[in-house]
XYZ file of N, CA and C in Angstrom:
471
model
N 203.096 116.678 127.414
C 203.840 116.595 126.177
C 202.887 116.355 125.006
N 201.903 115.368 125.503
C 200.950 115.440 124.129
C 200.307 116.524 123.528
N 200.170 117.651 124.464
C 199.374 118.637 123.516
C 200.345 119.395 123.096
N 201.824 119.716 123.268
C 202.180 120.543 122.496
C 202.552 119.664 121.081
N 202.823 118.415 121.605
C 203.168 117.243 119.651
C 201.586 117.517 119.259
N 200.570 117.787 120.008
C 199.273 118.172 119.216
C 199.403 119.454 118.556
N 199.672 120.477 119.526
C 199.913 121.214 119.076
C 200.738 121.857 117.597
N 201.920 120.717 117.865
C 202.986 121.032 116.417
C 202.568 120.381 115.272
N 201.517 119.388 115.591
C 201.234 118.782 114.157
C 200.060 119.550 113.727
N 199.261 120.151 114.276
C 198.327 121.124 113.835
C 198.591 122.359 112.826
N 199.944 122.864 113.356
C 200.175 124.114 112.452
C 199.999 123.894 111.082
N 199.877 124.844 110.354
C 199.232 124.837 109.163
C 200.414 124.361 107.924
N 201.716 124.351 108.503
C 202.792 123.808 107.533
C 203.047 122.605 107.924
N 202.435 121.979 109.249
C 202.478 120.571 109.364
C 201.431 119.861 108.939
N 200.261 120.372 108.913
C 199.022 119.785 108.384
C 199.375 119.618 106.830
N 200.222 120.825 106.027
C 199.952 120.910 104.261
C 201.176 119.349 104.154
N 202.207 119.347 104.690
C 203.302 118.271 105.016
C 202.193 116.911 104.556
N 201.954 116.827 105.760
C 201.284 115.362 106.126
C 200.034 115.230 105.209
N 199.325 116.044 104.713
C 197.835 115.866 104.698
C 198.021 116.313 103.150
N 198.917 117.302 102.408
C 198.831 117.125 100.838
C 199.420 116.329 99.837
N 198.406 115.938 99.091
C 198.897 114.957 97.771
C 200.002 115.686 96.978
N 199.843 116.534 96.923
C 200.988 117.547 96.446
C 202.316 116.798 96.305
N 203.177 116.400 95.461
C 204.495 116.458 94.925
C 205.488 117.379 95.802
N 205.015 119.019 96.089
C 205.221 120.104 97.105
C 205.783 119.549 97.818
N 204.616 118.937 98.737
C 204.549 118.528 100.090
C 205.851 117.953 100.582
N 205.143 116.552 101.337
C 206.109 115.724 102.079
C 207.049 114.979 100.825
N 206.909 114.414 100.060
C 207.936 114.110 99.297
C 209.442 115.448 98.613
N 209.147 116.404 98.664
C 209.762 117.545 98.282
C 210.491 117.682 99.367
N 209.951 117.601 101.046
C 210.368 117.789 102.277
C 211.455 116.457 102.148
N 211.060 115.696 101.899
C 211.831 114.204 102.035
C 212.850 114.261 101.464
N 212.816 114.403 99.959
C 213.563 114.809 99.391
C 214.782 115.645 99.512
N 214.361 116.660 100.140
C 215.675 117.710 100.688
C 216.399 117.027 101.549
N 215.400 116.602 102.911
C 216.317 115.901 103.699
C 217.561 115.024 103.229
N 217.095 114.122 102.464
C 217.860 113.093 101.798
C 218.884 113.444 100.939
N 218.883 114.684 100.707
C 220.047 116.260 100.191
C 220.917 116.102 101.390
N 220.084 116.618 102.229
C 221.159 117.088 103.386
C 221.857 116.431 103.769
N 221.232 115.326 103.651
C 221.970 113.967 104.729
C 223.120 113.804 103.465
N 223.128 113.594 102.673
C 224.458 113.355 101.280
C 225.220 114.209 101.686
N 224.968 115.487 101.697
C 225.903 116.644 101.535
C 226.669 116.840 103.291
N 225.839 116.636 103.593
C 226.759 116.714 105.656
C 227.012 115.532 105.630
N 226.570 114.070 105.786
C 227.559 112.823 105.939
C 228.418 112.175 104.869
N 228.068 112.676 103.928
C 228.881 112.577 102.658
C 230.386 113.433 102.601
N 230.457 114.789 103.022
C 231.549 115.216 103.798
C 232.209 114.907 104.904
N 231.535 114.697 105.752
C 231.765 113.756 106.953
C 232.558 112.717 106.828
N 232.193 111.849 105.695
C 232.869 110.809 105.478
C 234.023 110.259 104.405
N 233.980 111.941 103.548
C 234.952 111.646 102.572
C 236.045 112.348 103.948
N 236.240 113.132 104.725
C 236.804 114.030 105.547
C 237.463 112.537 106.104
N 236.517 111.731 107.140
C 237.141 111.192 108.170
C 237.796 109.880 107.181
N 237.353 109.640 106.210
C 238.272 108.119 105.567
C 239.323 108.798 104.890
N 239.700 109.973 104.626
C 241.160 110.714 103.963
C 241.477 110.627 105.428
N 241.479 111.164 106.574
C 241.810 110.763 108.227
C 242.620 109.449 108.356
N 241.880 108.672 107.992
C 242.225 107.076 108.393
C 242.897 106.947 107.233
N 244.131 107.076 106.438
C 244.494 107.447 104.934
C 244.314 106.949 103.577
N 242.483 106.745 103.471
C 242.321 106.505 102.030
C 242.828 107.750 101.730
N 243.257 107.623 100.533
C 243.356 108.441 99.486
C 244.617 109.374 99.702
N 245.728 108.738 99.821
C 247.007 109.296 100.879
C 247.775 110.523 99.902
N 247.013 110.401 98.640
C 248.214 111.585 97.938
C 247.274 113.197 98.057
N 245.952 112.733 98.657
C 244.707 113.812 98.610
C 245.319 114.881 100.210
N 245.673 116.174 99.794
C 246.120 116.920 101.140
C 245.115 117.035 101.683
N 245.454 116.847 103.100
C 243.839 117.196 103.922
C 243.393 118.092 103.541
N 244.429 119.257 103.780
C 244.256 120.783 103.629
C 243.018 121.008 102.500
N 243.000 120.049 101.394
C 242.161 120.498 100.431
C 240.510 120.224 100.490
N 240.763 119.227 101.530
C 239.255 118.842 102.186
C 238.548 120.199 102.969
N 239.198 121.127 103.047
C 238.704 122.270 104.006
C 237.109 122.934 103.658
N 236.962 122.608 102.373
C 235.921 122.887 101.458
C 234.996 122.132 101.963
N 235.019 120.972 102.208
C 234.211 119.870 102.334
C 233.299 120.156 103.730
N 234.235 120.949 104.613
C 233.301 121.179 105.964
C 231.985 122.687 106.244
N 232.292 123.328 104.436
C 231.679 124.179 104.184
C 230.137 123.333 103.768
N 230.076 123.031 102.810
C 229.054 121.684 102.759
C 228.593 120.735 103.584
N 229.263 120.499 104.922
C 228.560 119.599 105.269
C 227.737 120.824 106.564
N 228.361 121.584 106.755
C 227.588 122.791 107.591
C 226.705 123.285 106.638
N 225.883 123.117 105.602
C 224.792 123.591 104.393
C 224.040 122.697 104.365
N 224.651 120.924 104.611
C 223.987 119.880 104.627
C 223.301 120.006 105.887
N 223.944 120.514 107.353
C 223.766 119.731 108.357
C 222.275 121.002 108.588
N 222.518 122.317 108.081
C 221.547 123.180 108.485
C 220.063 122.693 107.478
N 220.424 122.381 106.639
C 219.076 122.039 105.539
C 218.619 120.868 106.462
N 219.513 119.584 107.022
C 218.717 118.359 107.550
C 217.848 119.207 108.756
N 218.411 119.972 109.641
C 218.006 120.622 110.724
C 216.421 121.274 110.438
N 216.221 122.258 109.506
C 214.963 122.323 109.365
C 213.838 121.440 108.236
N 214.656 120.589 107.496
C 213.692 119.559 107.060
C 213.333 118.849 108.455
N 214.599 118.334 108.536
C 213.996 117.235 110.081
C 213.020 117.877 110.790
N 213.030 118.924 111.375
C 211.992 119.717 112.075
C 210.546 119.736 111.688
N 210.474 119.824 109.895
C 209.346 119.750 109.695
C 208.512 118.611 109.252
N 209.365 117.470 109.273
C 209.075 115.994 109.473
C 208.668 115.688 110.736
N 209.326 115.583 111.593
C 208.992 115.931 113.243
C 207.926 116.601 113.067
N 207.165 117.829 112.948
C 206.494 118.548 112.855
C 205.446 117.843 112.146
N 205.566 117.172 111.117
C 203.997 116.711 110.440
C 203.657 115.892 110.905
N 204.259 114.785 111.654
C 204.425 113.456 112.946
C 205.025 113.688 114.202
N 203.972 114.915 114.702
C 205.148 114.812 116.216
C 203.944 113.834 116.986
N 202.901 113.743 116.916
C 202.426 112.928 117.892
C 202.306 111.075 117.508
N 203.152 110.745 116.269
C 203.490 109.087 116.524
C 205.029 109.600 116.621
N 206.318 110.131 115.956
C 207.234 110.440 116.507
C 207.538 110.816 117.816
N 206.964 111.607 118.106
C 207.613 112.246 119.583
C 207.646 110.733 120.802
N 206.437 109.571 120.586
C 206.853 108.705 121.397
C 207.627 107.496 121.075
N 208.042 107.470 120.229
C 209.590 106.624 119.433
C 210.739 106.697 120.301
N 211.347 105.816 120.991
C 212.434 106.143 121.786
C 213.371 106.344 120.239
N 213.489 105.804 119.460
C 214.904 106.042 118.658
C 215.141 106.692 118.108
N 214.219 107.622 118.168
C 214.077 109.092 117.430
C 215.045 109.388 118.552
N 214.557 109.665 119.596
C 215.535 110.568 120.735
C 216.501 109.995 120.183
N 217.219 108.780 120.008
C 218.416 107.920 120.113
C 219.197 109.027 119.266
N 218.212 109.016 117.759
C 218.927 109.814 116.633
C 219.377 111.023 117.127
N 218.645 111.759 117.892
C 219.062 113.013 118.200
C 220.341 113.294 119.199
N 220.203 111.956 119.814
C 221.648 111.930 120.819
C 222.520 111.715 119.873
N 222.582 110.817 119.038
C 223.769 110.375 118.361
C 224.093 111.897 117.116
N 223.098 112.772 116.305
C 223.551 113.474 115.925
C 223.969 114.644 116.986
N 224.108 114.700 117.968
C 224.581 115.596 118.948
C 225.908 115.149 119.407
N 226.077 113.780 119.630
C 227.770 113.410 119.125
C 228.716 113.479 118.353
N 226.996 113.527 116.714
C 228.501 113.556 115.677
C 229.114 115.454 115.834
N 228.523 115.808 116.582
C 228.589 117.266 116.130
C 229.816 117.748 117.106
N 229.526 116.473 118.159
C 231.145 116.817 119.077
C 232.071 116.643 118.453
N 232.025 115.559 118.447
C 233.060 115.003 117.300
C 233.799 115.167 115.883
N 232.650 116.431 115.641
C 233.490 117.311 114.496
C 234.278 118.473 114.767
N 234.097 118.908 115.767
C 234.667 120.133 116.283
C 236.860 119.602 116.417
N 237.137 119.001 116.933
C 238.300 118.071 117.341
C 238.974 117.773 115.810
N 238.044 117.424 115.153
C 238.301 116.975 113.569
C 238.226 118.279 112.740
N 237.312 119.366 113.241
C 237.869 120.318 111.866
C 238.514 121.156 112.325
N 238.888 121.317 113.977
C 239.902 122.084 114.105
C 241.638 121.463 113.698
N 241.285 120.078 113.603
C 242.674 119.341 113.122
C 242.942 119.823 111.593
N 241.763 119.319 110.192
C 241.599 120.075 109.251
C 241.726 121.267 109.004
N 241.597 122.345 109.594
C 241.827 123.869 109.336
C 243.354 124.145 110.001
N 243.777 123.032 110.762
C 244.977 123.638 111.246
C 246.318 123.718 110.285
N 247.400 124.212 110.770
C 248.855 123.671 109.841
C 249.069 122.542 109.932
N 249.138 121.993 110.816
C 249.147 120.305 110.419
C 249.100 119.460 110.136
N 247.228 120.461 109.553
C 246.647 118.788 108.660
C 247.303 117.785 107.299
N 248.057 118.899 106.850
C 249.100 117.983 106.103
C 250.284 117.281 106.173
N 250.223 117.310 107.593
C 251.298 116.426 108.115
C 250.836 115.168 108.399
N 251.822 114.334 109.556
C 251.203 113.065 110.361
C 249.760 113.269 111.124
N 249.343 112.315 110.894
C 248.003 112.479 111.503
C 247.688 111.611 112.651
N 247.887 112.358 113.622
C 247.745 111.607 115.063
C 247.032 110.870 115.272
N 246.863 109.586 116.111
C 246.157 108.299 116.273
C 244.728 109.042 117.182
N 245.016 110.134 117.688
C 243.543 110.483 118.246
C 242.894 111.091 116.766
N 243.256 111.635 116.178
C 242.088 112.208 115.007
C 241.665 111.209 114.401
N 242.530 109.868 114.111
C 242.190 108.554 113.342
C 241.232 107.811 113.998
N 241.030 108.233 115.338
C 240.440 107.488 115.819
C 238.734 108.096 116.253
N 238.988 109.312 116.232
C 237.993 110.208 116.232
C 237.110 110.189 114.991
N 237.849 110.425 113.730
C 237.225 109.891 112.259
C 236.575 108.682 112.434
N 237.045 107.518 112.819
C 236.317 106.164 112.647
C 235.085 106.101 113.317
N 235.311 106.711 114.663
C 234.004 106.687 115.757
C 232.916 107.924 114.987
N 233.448 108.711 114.046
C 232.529 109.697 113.665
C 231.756 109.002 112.417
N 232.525 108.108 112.187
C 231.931 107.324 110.731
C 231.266 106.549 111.189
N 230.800 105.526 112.270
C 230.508 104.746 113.404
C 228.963 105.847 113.288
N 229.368 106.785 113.845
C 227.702 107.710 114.877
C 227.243 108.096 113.043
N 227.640 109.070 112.034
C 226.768 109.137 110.962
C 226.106 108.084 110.866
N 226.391 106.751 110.919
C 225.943 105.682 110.029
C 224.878 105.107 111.039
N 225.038 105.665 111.999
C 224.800 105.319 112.760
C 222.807 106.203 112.812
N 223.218 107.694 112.869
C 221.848 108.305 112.733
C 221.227 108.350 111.397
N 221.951 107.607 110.426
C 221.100 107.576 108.861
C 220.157 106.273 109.493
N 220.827 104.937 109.668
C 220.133 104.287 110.503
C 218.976 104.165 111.326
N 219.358 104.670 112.457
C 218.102 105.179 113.315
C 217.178 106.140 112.436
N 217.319 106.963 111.528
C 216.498 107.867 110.890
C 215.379 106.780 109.770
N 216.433 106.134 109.529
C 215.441 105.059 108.796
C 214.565 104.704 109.618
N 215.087 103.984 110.606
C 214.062 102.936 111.749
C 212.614 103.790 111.975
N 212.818 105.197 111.910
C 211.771 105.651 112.624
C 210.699 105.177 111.580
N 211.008 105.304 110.778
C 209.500 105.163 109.999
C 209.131 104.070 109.754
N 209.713 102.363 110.522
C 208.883 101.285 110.435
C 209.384 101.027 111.920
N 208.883 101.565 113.406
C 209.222 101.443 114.350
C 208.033 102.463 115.201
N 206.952 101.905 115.086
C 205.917 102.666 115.702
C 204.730 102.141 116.963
């Protein structure tokens, strides 16, 4: 495993990442991430607390928008993260809570499927069943959960 995290931090867009003073660089990379993460758990979470019924006069139905954005958020975190990973894969890659993060964003992603097929359905402006309410909370639970762990990594070495 070490030589291919050698390997990935070598490439020449992980070396300019890590190794330029550049504004460009890793802060620009950081930056986006910290986009993405707003725009996918920020939907995520205006979605699942209208679920649990803040905001009770707001039709779900109109949240439908919201899962367009957080699929723009979740693809931008996907290749920032990658190339963060990528400029630190060999002190990342041996971080157990990095993996952690990656399990837990692989939950939230179950866990949206159940929730935006409830949202896109006819229903969603009806009663809202105690499993979607409950599915929202545990999904608000795992986001907060991998902003968290995403923090940790970088004073957890």
């Amino acid at each position: 495993m070490e030589s291919y995290f050698q390997w990935l931090q070598s490439l020449p867009p992980s070396v300019w990442i890590s190794e330029s003073e550049s504004i460009w660089a890793y802060p620009l990379v950081l930056f986006l991430h910290s986009i993405g993460m707003g725009l996918s758990v920020g939907s995520a979470f205006a979605i699942c607390l209208r679920l649990l019924g803040v905001a009770r006069p707001l039709a779900v139905s109109s949240l439908r928008v919201l899962l367009r954005i957080f699929w723009g958020g979740f693809y931008l975190n996907l290749v920032t993260g990658s190339l963060l990973f990528a400029a630190a894969a060999t002190r990342t890659g041996y971080i157990p809570i990095y993996y952690v993060k990656l399990i837990l964003i692989l939950f939230g992603m179950i866990l949206s499927i159940p929730i935006r097929r409830f949202v896109d359905g006819d229903a969603s402006d009806r009663v809202i069943p105690l499993r979607i309410q409950t599915l929202a909370a545990v999904s608000i639970v795992i986001w907060t959960s991998v902003i968290t762990t995403g923090r940790l990594i970088a004073y957890i070495q």
